[in-house]
CSV table of C-alpha atoms in Angstrom, one decimal:
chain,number,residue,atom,x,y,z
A,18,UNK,CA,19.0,-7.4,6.1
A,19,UNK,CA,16.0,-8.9,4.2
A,20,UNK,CA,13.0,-7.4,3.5
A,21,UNK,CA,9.7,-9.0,3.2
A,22,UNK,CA,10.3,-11.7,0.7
A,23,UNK,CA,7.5,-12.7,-1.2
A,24,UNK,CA,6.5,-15.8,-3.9
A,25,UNK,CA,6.1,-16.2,-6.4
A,26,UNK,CA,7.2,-13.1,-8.0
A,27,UNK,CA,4.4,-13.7,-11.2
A,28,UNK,CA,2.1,-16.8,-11.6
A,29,UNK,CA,-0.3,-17.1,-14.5
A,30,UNK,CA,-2.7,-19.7,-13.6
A,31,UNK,CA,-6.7,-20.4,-15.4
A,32,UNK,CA,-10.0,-20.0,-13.8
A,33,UNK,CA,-11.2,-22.3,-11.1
A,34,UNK,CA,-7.9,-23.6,-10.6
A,35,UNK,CA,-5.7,-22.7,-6.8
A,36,UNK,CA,-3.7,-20.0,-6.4
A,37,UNK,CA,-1.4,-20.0,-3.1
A,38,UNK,CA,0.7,-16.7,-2.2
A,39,UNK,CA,3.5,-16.9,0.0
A,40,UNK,CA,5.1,-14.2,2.3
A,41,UNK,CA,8.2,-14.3,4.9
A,42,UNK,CA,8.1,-11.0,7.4
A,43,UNK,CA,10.9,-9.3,8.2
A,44,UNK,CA,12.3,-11.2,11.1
A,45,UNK,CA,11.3,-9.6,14.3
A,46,UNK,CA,8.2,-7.9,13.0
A,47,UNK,CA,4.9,-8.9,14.7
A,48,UNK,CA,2.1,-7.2,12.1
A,49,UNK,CA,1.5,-8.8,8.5
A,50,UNK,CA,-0.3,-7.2,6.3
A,51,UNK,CA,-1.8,-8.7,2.6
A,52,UNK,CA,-2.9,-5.8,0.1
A,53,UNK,CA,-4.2,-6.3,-3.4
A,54,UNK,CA,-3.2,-3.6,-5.9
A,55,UNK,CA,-5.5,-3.2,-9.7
A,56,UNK,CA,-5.9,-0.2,-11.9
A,57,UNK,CA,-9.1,-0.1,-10.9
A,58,UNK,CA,-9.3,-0.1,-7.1
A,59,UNK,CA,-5.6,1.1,-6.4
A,60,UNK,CA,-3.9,-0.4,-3.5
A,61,UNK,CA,-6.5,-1.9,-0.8
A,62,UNK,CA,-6.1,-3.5,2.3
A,63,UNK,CA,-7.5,-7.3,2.4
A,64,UNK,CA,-6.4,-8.9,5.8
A,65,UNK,CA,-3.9,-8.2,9.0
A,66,UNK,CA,-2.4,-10.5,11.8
A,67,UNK,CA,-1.1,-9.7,14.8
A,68,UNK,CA,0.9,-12.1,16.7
A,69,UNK,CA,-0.1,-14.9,14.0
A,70,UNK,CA,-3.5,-13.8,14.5
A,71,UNK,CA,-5.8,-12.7,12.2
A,72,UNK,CA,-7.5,-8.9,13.5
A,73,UNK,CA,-9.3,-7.5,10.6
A,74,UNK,CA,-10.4,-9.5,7.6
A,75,UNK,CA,-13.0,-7.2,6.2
A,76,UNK,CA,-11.4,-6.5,3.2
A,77,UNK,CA,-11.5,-10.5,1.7
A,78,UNK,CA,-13.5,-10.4,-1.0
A,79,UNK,CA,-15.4,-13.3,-0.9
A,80,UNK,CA,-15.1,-17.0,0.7
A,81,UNK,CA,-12.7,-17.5,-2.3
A,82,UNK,CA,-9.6,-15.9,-0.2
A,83,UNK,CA,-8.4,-17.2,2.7
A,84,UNK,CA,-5.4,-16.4,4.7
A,85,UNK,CA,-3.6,-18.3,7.1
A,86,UNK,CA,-0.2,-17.7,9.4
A,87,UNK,CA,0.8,-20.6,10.8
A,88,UNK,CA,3.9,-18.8,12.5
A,89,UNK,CA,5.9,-16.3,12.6
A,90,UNK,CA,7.7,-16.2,10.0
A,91,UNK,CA,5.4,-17.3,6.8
A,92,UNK,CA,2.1,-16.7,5.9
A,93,UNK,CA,0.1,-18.0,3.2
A,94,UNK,CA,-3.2,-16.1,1.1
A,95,UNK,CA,-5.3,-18.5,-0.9
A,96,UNK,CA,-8.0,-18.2,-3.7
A,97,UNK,CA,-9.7,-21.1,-4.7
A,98,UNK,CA,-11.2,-21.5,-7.2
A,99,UNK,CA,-9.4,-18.3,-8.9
A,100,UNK,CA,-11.5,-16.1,-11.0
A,101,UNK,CA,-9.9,-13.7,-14.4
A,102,UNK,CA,-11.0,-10.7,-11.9
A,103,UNK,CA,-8.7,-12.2,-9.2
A,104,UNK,CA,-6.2,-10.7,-11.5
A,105,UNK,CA,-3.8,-8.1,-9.9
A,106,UNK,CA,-0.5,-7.6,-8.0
A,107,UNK,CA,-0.4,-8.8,-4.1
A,108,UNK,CA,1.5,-7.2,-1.4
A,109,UNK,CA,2.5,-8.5,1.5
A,110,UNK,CA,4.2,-6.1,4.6
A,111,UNK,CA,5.1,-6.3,7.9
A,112,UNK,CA,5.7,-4.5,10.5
A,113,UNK,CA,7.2,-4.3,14.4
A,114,UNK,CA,3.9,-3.5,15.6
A,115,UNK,CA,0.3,-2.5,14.4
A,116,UNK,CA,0.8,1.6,14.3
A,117,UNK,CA,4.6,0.6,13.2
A,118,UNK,CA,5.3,1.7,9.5
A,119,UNK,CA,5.0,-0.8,6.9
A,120,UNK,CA,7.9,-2.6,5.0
A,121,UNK,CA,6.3,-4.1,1.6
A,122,UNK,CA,7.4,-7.1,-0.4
A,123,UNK,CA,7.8,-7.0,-4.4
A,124,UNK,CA,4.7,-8.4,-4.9
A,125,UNK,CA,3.5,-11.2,-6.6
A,126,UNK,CA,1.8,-10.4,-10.0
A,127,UNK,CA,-1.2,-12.9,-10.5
A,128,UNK,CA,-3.0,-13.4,-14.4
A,129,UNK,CA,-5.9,-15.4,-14.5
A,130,UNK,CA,-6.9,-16.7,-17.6
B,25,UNK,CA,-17.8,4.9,2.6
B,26,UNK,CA,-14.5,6.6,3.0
B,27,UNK,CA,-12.5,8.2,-0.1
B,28,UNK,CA,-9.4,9.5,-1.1
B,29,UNK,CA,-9.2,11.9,-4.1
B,30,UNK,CA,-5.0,12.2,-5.3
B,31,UNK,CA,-4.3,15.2,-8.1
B,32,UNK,CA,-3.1,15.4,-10.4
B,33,UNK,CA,-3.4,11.8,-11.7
B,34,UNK,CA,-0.1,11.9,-13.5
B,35,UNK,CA,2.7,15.0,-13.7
B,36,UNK,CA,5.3,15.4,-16.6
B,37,UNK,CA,8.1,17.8,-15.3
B,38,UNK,CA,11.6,19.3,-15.9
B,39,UNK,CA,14.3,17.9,-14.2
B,40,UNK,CA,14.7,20.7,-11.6
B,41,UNK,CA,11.5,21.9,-11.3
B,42,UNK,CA,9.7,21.8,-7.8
B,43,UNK,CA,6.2,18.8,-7.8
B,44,UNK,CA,2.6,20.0,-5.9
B,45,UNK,CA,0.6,17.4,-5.4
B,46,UNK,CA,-1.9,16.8,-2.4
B,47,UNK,CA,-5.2,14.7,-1.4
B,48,UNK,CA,-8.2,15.3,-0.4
B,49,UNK,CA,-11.0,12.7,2.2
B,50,UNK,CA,-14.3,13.1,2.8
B,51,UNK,CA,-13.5,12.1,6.2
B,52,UNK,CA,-11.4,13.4,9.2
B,53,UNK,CA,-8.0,11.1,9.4
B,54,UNK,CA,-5.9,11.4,12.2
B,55,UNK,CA,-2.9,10.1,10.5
B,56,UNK,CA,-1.6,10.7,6.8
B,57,UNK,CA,1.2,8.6,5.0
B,58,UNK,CA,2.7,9.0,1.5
B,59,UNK,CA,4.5,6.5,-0.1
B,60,UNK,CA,6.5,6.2,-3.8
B,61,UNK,CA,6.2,2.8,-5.7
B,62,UNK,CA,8.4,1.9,-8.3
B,63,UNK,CA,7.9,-0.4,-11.0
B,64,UNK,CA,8.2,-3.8,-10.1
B,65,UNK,CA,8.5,-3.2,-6.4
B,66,UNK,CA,6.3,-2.3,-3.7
B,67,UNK,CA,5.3,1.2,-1.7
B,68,UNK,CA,8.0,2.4,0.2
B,69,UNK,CA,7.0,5.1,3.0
B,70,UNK,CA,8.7,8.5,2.6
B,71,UNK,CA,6.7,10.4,5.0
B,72,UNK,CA,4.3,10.3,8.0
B,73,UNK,CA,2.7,12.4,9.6
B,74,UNK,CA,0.3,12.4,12.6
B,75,UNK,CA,-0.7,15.8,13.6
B,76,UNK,CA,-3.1,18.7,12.4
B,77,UNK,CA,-0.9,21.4,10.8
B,78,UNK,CA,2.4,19.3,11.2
B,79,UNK,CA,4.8,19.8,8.3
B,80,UNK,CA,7.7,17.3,7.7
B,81,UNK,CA,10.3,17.0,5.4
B,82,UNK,CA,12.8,14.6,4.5
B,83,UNK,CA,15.3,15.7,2.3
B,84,UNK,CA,13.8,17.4,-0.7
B,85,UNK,CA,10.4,16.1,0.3
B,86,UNK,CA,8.0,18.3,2.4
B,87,UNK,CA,4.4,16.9,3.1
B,88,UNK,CA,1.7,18.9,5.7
B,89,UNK,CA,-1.3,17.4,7.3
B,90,UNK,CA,-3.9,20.1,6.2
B,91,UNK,CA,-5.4,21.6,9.4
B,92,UNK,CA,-9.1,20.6,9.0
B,93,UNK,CA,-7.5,16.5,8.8
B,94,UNK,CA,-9.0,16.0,5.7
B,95,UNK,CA,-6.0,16.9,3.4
B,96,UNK,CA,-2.5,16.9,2.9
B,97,UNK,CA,-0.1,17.7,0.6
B,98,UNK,CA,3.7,16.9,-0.8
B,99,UNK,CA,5.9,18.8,-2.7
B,100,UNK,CA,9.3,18.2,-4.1
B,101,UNK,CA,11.9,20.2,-4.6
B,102,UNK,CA,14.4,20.4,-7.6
B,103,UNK,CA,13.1,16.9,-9.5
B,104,UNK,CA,15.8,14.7,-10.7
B,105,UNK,CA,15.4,11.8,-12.8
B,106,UNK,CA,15.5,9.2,-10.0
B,107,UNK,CA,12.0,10.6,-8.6
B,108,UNK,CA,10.2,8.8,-11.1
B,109,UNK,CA,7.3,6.6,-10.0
B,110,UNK,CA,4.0,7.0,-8.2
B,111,UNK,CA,3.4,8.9,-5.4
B,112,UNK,CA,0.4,7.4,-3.1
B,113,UNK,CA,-0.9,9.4,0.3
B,114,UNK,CA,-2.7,7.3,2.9
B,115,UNK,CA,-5.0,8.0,5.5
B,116,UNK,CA,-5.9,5.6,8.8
B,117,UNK,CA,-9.6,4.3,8.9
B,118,UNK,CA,-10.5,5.4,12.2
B,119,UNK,CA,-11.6,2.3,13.9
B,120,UNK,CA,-9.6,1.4,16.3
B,121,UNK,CA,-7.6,-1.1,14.1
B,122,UNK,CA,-4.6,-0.1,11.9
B,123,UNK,CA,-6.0,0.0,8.5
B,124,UNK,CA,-5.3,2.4,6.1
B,125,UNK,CA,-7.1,3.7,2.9
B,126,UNK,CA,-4.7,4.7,-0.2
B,127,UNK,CA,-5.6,7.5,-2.6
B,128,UNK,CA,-5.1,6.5,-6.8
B,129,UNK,CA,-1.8,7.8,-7.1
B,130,UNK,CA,0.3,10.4,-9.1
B,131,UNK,CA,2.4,9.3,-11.4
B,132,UNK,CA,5.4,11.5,-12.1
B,133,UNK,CA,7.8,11.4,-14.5
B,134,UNK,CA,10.9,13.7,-15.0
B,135,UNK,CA,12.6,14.5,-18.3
B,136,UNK,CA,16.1,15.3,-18.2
């Protein structure tokens, strides 16, 4: 079965300009989860859905980021404009429900210059 | 705010030798996860656990949620080369939503 599929798997992009990430849950999983992972702050939780909708967003930065999940079965996390600290690795899990353990993706490795 | 403190930061052992390590919250948690991430890829859980005093193991891995909540530890038993990678614990913010807070890791590395 596939796990959480995420892309791209790297994108190098320069300040101020767009970034979209893109994530596909496992099929069947209700819970999606978006983490950011840096040297500096370890892994950290940024925003959860449940049923498509978001519950806890507390951990977006700033108005930059924005998350969306339109349905089921994709969900989107945006930064615009991107900044050089922006830069990091971004993981995206799901799982059946909330208190269910979480399946992460590979990631999406994000430079901005 | 709520912290996790993971030792050691990074482990060099023996293939065979048995790995400590173990983290520490200023706060009460009333669950504790530990996951192992491997380069390029992300955490995979390899133990939960959701009790005061519970110990758990899964194959040669054996983690304990310390009885006053705000620890627990994971060992390994007899390293081989394939347990290479970081080791992360996590702990539930108790809020009533299902958020977690990770520690900094351990990185371990096993020489043959």
């Amino acid at each position: 079965d596939a796990g959480v599929i995420q892309s791209p798997r790297h994108e190098v992009t320069e300040m101020g300009q767009e970034v979209t990430l893109r994530c596909k849950p496992i099929s069947g999983h209700n819970s999606l989860f978006w983490y950011r992972q840096t040297m500096m702050r370890g892994l950290e939780l940024l925003i959860y859905f449940n049923n498509n909708v978001p519950i806890d967003d507390s951990g977006m930065p700033e108005d930059r980021f924005s998350a969306k999940m339109p349905n089921a079965s994709f969900s989107t996390l945006k930064i615009q404009p991107s900044e050089p600290r922006d830069s990091a690795v971004y993981f995206c899990a799901s799982s059946f429900q909330e208190s269910d353990t979480q399946y992460f993706g590979p990631g999406t490795r994000l430079t901005v210059l | 705010g709520q912290q996790l403190n993971q030792s050691p930061q990074s482990m060099f052992i023996q293939e065979g030798e048995d790995v400590s390590m173990n983290c520490t919250s200023s706060s009460i948690f009333n669950t504790w996860l530990w996951y192992k991430q491997e380069p390029g890829e992300g955490p995979v859980l390899l133990i939960a656990l959701y009790k005061a005093g519970e110990l758990t193991s899964n194959g040669r891995l054996t983690a304990q949620f310390g009885i006053t909540r705000k620890d627990s530890f994971l060992n390994i038993s007899a390293s081989i080369p394939s347990d290479v990678g970081i080791y992360f614990c996590a702990g539930d913010v108790t809020s009533g939503t299902y958020k977690y807070i990770f520690g900094t890791g351990t990185r371990l590395k096993v020489l043959a």
